[in-house]
Short mmCIF file of C-alpha atoms in Angstrom, two decimals:
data_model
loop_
_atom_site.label_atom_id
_atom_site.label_comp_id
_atom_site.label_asym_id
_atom_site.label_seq_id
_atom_site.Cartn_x
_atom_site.Cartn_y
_atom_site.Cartn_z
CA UNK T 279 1.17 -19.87 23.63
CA UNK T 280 -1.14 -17.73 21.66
CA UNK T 281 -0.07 -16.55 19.10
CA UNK T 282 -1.75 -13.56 16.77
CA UNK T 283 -0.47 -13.05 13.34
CA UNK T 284 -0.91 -9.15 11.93
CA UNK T 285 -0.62 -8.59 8.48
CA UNK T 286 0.83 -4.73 8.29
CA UNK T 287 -1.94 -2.25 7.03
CA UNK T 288 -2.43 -0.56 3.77
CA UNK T 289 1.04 1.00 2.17
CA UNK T 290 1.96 3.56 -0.44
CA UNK T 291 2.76 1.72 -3.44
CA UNK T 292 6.27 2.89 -3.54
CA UNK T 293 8.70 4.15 -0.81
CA UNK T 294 9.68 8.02 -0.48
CA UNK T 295 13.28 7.03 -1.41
CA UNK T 296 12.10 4.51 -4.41
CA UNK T 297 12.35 1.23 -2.41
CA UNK T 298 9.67 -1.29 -1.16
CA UNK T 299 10.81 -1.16 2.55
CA UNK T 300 10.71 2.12 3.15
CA UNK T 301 6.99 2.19 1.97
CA UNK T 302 4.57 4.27 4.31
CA UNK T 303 1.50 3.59 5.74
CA UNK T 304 -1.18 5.55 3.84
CA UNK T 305 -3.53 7.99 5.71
CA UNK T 306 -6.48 5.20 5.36
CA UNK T 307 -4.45 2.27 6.15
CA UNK T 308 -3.71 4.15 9.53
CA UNK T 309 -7.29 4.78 9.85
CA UNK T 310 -8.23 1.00 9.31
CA UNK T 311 -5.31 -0.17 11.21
CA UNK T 312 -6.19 2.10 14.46
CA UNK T 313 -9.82 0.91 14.25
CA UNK T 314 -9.14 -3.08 13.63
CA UNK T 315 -6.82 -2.41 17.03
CA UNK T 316 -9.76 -1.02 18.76
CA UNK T 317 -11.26 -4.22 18.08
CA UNK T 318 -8.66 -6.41 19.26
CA UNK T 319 -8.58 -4.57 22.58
CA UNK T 320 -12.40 -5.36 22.20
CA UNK T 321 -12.07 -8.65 21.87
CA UNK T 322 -9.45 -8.76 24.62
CA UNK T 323 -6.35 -9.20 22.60
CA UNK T 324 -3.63 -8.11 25.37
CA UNK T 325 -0.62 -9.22 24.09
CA UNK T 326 2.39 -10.02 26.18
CA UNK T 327 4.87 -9.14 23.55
CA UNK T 328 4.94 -7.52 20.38
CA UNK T 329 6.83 -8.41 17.36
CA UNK T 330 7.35 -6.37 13.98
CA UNK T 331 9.16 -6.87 10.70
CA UNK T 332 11.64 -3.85 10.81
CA UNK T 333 10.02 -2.88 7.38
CA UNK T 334 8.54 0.31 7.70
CA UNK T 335 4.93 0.05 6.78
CA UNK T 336 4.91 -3.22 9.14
CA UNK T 337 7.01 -0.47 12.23
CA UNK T 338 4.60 1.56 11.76
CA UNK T 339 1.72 -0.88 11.90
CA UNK T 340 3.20 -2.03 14.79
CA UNK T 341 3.28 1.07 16.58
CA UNK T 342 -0.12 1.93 16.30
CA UNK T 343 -1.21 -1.67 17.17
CA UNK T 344 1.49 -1.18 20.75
CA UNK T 345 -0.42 2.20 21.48
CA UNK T 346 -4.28 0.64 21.37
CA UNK T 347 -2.70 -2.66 23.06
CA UNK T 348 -0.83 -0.51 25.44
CA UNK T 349 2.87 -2.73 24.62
CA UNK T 350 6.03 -1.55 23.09
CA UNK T 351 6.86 -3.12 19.73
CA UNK T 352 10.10 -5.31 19.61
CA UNK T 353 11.83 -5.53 15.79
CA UNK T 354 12.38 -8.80 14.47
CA UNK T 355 14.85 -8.89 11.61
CA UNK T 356 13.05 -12.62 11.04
CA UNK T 357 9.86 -11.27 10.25
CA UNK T 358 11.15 -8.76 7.27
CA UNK T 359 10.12 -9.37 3.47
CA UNK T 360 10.82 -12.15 2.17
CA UNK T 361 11.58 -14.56 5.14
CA UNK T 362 11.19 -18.25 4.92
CA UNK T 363 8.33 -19.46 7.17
CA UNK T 364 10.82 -21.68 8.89
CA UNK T 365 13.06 -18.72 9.90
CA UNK T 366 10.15 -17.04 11.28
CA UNK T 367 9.29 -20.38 13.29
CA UNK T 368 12.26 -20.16 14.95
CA UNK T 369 12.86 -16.85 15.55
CA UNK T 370 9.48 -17.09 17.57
CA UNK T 371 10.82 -19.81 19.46
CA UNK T 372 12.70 -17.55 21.74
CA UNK T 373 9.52 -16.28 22.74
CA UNK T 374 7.57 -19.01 23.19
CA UNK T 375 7.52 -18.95 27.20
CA UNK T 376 5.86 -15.17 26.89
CA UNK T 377 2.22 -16.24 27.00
CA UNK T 378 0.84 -13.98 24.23
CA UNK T 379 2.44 -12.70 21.54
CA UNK T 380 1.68 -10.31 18.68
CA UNK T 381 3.24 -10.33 15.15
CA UNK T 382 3.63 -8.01 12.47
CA UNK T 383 4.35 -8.78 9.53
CA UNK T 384 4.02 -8.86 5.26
CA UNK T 385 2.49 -11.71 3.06
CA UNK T 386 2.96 -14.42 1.68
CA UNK T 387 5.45 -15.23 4.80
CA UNK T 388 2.49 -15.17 7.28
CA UNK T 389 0.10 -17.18 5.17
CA UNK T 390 2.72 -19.96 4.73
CA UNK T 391 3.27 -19.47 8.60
CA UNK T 392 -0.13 -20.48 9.31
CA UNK T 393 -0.15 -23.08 7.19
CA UNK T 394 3.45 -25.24 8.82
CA UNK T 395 2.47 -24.05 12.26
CA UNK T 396 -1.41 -25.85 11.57
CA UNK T 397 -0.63 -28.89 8.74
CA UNK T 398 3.49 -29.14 9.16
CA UNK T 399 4.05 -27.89 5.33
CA UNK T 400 3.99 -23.91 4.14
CA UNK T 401 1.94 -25.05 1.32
CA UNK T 402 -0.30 -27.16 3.26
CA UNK T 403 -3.25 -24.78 3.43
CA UNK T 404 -4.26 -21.49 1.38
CA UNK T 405 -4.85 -19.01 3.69
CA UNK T 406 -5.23 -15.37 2.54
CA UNK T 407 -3.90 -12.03 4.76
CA UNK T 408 -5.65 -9.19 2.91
CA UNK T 409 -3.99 -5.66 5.00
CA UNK T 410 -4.28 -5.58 8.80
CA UNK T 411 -6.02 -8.86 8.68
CA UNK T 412 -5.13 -10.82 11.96
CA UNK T 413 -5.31 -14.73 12.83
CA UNK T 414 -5.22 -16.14 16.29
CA UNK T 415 -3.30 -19.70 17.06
CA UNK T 416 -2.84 -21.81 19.88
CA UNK T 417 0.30 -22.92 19.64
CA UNK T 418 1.90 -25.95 21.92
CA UNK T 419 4.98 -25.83 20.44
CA UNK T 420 7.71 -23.94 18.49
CA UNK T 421 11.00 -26.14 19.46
CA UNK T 422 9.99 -29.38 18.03
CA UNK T 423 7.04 -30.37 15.22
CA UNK T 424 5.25 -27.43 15.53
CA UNK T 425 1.27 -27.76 16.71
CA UNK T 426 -1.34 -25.13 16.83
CA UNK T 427 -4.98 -25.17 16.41
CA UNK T 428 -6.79 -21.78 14.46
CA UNK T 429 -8.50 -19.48 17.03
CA UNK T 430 -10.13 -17.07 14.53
CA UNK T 431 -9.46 -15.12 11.84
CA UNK T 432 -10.69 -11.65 11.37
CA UNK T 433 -10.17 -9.04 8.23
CA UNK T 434 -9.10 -5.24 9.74
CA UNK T 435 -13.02 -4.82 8.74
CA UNK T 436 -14.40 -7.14 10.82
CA UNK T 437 -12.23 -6.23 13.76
CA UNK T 438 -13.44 -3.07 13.44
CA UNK T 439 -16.98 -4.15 13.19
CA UNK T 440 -17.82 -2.77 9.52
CA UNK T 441 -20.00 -4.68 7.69
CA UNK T 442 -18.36 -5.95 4.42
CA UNK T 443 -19.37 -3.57 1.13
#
C-alpha cells in the first residue's frame, strides 16, 4: 500500500462559532493547498481513496486535494483532533487492500503516525508536518506489526515548486 499522509492547510485561528473544529481554511492556505495539489498530480500522486478528519479545515483541505486528484473525499471520524496514532492505524486497516490512499489530517497525530508505522513506537522518530505538508509510505502492513519504508516528504512549498524564502 502507499500510503500519503496530508497535513490540512493553513486555518483561521479560531472557528466562526468560537470552537477549534469548525476553524476555516484561510484564503492563502487555499491558495497553498490548491498549488501543493497541483504538484502531487505532478508528481503522479493518483490516489485510490481519500481519507479526511471530519474537522473542517482538514474537509475542506480534503476537498480541494479530491478536485486536483480527481477522487471524492471519504470522512474518517479516526483521523479527527486528537486521535491516538494507534486508532488511526487501525482505522486504515480497512483500507489497506485499496492500493493508494490519501489522508488528511491535523498534527501531532500524523507525525506520531509516521513514526509507529516506520520504528513501531509514536515517539520513535521526530518528524515535523508544517500545513499541507505531505509524506509518502510504503506500507506492507496495517493488520499485524506495522512496516513501511519513507517515500518522500515534501512541504506544500516544495510541492508546489517555490523555492524556500
Amino acid at each position: 500500500m502507499r500510503l500519503f499522509l496530508v497535513r490540512h492547510g493553513l486555518a483561521e485561528d479560531v472557528g466562526p462559532d468560537g470552537t477549534d473544529a469548525a476553524r476555516r481554511l484561510t484564503a492563502e492556505g487555499r491558495k497553498r493547498i490548491h498549488a501543493a495539489a497541483l504538484g502531487l498530480r505532478g508528481r503522479g500522486v493518483r490516489p485510490d481513496v481519500l481519507l479526511t478528519s471530519p474537522v473542517t479545515r482538514a474537509l475542506e483541505t480534503a476537498l480541494i486535494l479530491g478536485e486536483v486528484l480527481e477522487q471524492s473525499p471519504q470522512s474518517v471520524a479516526a483521523l479527527q483532533t486528537g486521535s491516538s496514532p494507534q486508532a488511526v492505524v487501525r482505522a486504515l486497516a480497512a483500507f489497506e487492500a485499496s492500493g493508494r490512499v490519501l489522508v488528511v489530517g491535523h498534527e501531532p497525530t500524523l507525525s506520531e503516525v509516521v513514526a509507529l508505522l516506520l520504528t513501531g513506537t509514536p515517539r520513535g522518530l521526530a518528524v515535523r508536518f508544517k500545513q499541507g505538508t505531505c509524506v509518502a509510505l510504503d506500507v506492507a502492513t496495517l493488520t499485524s506489526t506495522p512496516v513501511a519504508a519513507l517515500r518522500w516528504m515534501a512541504t506544500a512549498r516544495q510541492l508546489a515548486g517555490r523555492r524556500p524564502s
